[in-house]
Short mmCIF file of C-alpha atoms and ligand atoms in Angstrom, two decimals:
data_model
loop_
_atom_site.label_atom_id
_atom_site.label_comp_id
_atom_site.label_asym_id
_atom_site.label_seq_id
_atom_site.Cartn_x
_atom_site.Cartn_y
_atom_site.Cartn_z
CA UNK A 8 0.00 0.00 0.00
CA UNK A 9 1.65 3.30 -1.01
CA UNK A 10 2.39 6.01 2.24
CA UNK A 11 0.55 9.12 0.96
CA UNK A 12 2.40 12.42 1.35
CA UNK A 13 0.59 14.67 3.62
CA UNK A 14 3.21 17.71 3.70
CA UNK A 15 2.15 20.85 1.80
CA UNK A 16 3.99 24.36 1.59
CA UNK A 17 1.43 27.08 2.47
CA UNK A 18 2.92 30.47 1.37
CA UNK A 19 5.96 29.85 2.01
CA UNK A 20 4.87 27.95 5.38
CA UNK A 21 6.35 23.93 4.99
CA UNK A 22 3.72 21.90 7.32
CA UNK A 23 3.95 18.36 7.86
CA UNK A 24 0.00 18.37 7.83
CA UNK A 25 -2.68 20.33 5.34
CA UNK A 26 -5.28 20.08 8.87
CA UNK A 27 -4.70 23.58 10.80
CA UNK A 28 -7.06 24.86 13.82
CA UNK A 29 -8.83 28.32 12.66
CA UNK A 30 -7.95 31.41 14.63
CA UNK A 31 -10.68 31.39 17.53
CA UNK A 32 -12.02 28.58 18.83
CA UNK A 33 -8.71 26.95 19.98
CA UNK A 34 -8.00 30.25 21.51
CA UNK A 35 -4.24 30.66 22.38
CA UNK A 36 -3.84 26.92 21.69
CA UNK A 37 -1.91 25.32 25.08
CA UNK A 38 -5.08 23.80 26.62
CA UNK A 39 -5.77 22.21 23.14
CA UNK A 40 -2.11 20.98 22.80
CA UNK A 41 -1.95 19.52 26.21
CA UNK A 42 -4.56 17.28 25.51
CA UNK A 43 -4.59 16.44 21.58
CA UNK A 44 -1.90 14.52 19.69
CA UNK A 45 -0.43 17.63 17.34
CA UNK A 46 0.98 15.69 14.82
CA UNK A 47 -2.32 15.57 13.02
CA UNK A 48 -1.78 19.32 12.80
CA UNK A 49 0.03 21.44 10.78
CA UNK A 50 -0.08 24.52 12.49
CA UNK A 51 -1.96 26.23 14.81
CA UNK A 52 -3.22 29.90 13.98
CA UNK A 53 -4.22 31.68 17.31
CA UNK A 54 -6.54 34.15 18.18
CA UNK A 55 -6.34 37.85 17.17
CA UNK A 56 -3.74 39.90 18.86
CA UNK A 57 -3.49 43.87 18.49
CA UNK A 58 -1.27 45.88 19.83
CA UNK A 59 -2.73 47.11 23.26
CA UNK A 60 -5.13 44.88 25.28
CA UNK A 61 -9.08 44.84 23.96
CA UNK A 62 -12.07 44.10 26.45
CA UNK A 63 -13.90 42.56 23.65
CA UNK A 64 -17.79 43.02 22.87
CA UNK A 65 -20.47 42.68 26.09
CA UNK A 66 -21.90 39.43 26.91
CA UNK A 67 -23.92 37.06 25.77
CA UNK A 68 -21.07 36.34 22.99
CA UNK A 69 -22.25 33.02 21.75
CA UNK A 70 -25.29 31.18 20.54
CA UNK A 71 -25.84 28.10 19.13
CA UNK A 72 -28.34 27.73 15.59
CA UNK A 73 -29.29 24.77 14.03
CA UNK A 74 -26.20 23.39 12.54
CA UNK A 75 -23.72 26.39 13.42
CA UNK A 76 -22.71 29.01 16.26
CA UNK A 77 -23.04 32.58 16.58
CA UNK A 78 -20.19 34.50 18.27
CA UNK A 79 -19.62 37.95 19.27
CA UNK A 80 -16.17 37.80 20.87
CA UNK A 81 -15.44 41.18 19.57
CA UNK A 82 -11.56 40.01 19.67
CA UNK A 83 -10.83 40.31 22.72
CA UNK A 84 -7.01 39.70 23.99
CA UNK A 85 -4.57 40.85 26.32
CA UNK A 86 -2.70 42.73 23.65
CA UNK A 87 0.76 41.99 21.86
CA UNK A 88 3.34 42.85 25.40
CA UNK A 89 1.35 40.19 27.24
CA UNK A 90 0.96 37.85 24.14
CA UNK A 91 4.87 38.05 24.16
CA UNK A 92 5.26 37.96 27.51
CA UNK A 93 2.79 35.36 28.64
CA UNK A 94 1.48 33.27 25.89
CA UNK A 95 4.93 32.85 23.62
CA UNK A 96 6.43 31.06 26.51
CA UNK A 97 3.56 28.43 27.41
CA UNK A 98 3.28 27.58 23.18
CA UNK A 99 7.40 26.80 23.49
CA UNK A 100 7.67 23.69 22.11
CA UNK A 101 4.19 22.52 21.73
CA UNK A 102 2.76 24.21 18.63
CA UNK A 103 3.67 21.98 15.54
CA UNK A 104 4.19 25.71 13.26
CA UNK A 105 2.47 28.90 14.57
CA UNK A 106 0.36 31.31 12.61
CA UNK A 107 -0.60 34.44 14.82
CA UNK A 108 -3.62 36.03 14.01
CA UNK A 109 -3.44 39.77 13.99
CA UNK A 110 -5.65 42.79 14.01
CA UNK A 111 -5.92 46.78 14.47
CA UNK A 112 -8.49 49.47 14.90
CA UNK A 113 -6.80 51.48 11.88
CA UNK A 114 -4.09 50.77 9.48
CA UNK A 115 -1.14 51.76 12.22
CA UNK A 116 -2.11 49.72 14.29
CA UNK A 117 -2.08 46.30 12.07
CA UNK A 118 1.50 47.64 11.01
CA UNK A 119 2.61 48.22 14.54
CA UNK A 120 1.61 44.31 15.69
CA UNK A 121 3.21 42.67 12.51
CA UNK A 122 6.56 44.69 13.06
CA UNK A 123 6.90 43.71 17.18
CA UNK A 124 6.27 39.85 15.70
CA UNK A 125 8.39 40.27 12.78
CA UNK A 126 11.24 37.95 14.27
CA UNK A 127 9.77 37.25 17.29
CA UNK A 128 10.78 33.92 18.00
CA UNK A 129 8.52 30.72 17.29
CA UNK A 130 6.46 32.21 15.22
CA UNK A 131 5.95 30.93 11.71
CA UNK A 132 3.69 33.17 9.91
CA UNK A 133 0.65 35.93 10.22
CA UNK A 134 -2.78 35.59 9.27
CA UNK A 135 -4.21 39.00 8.69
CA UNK A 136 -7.97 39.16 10.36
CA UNK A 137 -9.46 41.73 7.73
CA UNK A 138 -12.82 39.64 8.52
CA UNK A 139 -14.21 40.35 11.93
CA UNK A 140 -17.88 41.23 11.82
CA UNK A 141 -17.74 42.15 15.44
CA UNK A 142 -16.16 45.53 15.42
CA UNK A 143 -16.60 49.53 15.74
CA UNK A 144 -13.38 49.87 13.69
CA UNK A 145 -11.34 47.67 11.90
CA UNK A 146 -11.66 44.01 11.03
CA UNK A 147 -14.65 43.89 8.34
CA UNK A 148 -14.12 46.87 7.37
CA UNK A 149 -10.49 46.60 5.22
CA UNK A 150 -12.16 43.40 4.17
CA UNK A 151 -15.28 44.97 2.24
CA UNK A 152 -13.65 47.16 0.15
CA UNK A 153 -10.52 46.80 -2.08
CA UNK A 154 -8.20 49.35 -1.80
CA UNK A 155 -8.47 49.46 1.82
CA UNK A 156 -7.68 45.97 1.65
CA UNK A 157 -4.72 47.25 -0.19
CA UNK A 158 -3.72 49.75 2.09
CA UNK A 159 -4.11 47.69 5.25
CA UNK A 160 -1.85 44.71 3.44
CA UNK A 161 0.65 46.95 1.84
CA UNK A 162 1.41 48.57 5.12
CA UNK A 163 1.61 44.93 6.97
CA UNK A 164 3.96 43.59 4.23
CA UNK A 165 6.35 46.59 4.63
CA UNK A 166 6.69 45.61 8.50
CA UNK A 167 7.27 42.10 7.62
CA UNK A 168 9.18 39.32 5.94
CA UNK A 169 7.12 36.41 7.87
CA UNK A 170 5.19 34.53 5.16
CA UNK A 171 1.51 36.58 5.25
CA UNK A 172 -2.07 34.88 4.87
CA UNK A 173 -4.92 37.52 4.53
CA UNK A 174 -8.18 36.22 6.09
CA UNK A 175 -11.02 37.12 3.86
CA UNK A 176 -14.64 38.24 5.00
CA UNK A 177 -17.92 36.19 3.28
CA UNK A 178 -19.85 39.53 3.73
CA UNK A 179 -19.29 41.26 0.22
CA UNK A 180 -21.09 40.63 -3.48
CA UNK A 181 -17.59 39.74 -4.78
CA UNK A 182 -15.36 38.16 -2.82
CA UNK A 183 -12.64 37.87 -5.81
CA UNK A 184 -12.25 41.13 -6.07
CA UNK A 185 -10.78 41.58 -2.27
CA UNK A 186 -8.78 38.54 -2.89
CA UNK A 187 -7.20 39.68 -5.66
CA UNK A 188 -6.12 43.35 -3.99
CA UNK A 189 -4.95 40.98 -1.03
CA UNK A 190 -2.19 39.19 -3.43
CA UNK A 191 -1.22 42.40 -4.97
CA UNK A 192 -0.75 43.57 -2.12
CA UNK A 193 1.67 40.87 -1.39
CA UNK A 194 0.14 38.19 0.25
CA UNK A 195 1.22 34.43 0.04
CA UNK A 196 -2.12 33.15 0.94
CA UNK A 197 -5.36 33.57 1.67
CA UNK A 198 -7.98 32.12 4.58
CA UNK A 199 -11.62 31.75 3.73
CA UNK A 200 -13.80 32.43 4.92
CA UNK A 201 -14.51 34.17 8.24
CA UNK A 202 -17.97 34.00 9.85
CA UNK A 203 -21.41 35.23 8.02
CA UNK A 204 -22.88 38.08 9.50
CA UNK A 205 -26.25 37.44 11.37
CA UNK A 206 -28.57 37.47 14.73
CA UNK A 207 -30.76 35.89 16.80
CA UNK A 208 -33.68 37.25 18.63
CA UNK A 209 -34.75 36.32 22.47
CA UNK A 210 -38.29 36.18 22.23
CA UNK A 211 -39.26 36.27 25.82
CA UNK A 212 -36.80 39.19 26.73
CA UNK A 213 -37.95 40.09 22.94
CA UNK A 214 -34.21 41.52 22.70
CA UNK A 215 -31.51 40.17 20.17
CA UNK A 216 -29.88 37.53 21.78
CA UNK A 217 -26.15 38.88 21.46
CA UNK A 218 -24.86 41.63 23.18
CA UNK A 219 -23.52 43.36 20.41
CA UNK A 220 -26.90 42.82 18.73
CA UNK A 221 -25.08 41.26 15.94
CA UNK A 222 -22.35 38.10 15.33
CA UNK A 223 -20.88 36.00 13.22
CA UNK A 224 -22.13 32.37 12.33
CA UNK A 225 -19.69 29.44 12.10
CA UNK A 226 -20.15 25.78 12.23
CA UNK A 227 -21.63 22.95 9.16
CA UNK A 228 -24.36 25.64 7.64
CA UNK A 229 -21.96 27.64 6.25
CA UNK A 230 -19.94 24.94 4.44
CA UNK A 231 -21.38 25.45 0.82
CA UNK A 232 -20.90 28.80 0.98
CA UNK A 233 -17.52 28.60 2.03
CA UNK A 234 -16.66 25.67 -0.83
CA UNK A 235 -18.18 27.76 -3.32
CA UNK A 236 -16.09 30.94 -2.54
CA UNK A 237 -12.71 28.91 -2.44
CA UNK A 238 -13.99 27.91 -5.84
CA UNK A 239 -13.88 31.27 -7.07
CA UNK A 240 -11.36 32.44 -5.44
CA UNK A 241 -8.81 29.21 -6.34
CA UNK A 242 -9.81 30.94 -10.31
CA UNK A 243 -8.88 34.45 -9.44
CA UNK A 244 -5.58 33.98 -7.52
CA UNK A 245 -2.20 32.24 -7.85
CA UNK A 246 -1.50 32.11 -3.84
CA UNK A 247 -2.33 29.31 -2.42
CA UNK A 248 -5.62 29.13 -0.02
CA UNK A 249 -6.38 28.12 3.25
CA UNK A 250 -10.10 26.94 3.45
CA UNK A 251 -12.08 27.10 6.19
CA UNK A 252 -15.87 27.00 6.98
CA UNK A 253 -17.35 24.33 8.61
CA UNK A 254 -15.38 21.40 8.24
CA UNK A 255 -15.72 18.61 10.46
CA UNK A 256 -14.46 15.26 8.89
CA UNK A 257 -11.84 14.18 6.19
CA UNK A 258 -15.20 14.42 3.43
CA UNK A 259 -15.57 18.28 3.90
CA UNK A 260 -12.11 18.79 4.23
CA UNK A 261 -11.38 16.29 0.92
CA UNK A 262 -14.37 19.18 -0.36
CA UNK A 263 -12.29 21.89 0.38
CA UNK A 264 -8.93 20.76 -1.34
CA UNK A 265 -10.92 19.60 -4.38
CA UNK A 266 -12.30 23.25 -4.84
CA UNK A 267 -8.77 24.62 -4.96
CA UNK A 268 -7.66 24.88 -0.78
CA UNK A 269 -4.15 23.47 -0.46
CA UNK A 270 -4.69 22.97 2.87
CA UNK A 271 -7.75 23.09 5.55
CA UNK A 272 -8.34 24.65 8.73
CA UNK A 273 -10.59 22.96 11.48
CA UNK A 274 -12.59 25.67 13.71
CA UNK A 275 -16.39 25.18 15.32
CA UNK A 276 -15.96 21.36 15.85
CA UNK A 277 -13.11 21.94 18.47
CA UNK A 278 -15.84 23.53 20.70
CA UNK A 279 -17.65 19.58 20.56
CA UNK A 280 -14.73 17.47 19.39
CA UNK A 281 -11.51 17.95 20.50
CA UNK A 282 -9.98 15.55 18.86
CA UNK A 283 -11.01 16.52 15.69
CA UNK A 284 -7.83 16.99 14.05
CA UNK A 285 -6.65 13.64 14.27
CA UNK A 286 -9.63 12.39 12.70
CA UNK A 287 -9.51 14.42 9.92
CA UNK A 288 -6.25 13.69 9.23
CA UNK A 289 -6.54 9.92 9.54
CA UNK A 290 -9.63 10.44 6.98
CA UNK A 291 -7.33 11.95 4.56
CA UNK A 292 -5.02 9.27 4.65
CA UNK A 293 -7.20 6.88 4.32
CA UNK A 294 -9.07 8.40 1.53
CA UNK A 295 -5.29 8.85 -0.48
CA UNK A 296 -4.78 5.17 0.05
CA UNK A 297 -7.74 4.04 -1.10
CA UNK A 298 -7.72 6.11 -4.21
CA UNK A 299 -4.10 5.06 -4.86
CA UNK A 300 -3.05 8.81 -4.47
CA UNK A 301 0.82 9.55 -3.52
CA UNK A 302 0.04 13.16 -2.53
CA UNK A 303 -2.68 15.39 -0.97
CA UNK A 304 -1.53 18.56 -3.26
CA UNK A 305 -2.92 16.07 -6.47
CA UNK A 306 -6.24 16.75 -5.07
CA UNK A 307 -5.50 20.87 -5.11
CA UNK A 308 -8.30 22.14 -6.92
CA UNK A 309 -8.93 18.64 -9.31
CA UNK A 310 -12.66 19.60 -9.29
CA UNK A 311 -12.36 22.22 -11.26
CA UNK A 312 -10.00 20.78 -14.05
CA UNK A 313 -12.37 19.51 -17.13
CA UNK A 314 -15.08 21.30 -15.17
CA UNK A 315 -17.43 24.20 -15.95
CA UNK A 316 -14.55 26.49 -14.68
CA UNK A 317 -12.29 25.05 -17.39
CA UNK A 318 -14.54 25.98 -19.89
CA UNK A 319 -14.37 29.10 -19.45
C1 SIN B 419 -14.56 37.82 17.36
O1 SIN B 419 -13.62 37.83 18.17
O2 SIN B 419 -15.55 38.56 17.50
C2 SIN B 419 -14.50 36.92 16.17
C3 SIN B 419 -13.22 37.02 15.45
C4 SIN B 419 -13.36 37.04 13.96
O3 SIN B 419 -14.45 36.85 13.41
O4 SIN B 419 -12.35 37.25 13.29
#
């Protein structure tokens, strides 16, 4: 039986694994890692960090929907001197490769974080969040429009020499055209997709259910959306993408890669299966053997070649 390759280079970043864990739900990542075998992960991308400490949105901050989860979190963190000081040392070691997520209320401050981290030690890469629907100023807001986009990745990639994923928002009519000002920009990558913008309301307090009035679904019911914009992305771009969007076994993630993700990233399903990782990564093995296929990057995008998008 052949020994499928699992190793994939994502912008740069060489991971032994194409299964990541999403910025967010495994948090800062050393309660995770304590418990979970890591090998079955290529890297870990942690929460958002900006530069000074944010309180984050009020509560309640999550909600559960059929088949997903609504969050409000509003990104909050102790900011980048504690990050360095407190959460650097407990990840020593453990993370397999280490993506930090980072953010900013304006343009400064996203250049300010990336510049402290720029050879901070242990750390692999940055994902920049351009995607958060849960705040007053920044976040969504780069991500919706183009040349901000521009701007806010421009400025990053002048601070910076660590390979640079952009994290892309699901909240626009075109999600190309961001993607494509993201690579000019100089990204090596792209993550997609961050939550979908919606609420719930309480009918007995008959008040929305979120403190912030608003959140951000995740979780299985926004899989097809997600597929479909790594689809259209995978024709726009030529950096390789990081998909993400409710995946929870190797037959989402297999989804995913066939669209045009070279690798996945695993998010929601932490919250109710910890183990998670491993399973998809066994999956993906298994499915490779099966199929007789030596490599997961041979699946990159193979439902697209022949296909309507070929056509084209
Ligand atoms: C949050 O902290 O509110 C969610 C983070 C995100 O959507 O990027």
């Amino acid at each position: 039986m052949i020994k499928p390759d699992l190793t994939v280079n994502l912008g740069g970043i060489e991971l032994a694994s194409p299964v990541l864990a999403a910025s967010g739900p495994f948090g800062y990542g050393y309660e995770y890692l304590k418990r979970i075998d890591c090998s079955a992960l290529g890297a870990i991308i942690v929460k958002g960090v900006s530069a000074r400490p944010w309180a984050g949105n009020p509560p309640p901050r999550l909600a559960e929907t059929a088949s997903g989860l609504l969050n409000s979190i509003g990104l909050q963190n102790p900011g980048l001197e504690q990050f360095e000081k407190e959460v650097m040392p407990r990840l020593k070691g453990m993370a397999p490769r280490l993506i930090v997520n980072i953010v900013g209320c304006d343009i400064g401050e996203y250049a300010e974080v990336a510049g402290r981290l720029d050879g901070m030690e242990g750390i692999d890469g940055l994902e920049v969040n351009i995607s958060c629907p849960n705040l007053r100023a920044g976040g969504i807001a780069f991500g919706t429009d183009p040349a901000e986009t521009f701007n806010v990745v421009s400025a990053v990639r002048r601070q910076t020499s660590l390979p640079l994923l952009v994290k892309l928002s699901p909240n626009v009519s075109d999600i190309t055209v961001i993607a494509r000002a993201a690579e000019e920009a100089g990204a090596d990558g792209l993550s997609l997709i961050n939550t979908l913008s919606g609420m719930l309301i309480d009918i007995e307090t008959k008040k929305p259910l979120l403190g912030n009035t608003f959140g951000g679904l995740s979780g299985p019911a926004l899989l097809p959306v997600a597929l479909k914009m790594v689809w259209q992305t995978a024709e726009a771009v030529n950096i390789p993408l990081l998909g993400m969007g409710g995946i929870t076994s190797a037959e989402d993630a297999i989804q995913f890669m066939m669209a045009g993700a070279r690798a996945v990233a695993l998010g929601t399903a932490f919250f109710y299966e910890p183990e998670v990782a491993e399973q998809v990564a066994e999956g993906l093995r298994g499915y490779l053997e099966k199929h007789e296929i030596d490599a997961i990057g041979k699946l990159e995008g193979i439902a697209r070649k022949g296909g309507p998008a070929d056509a084209r």
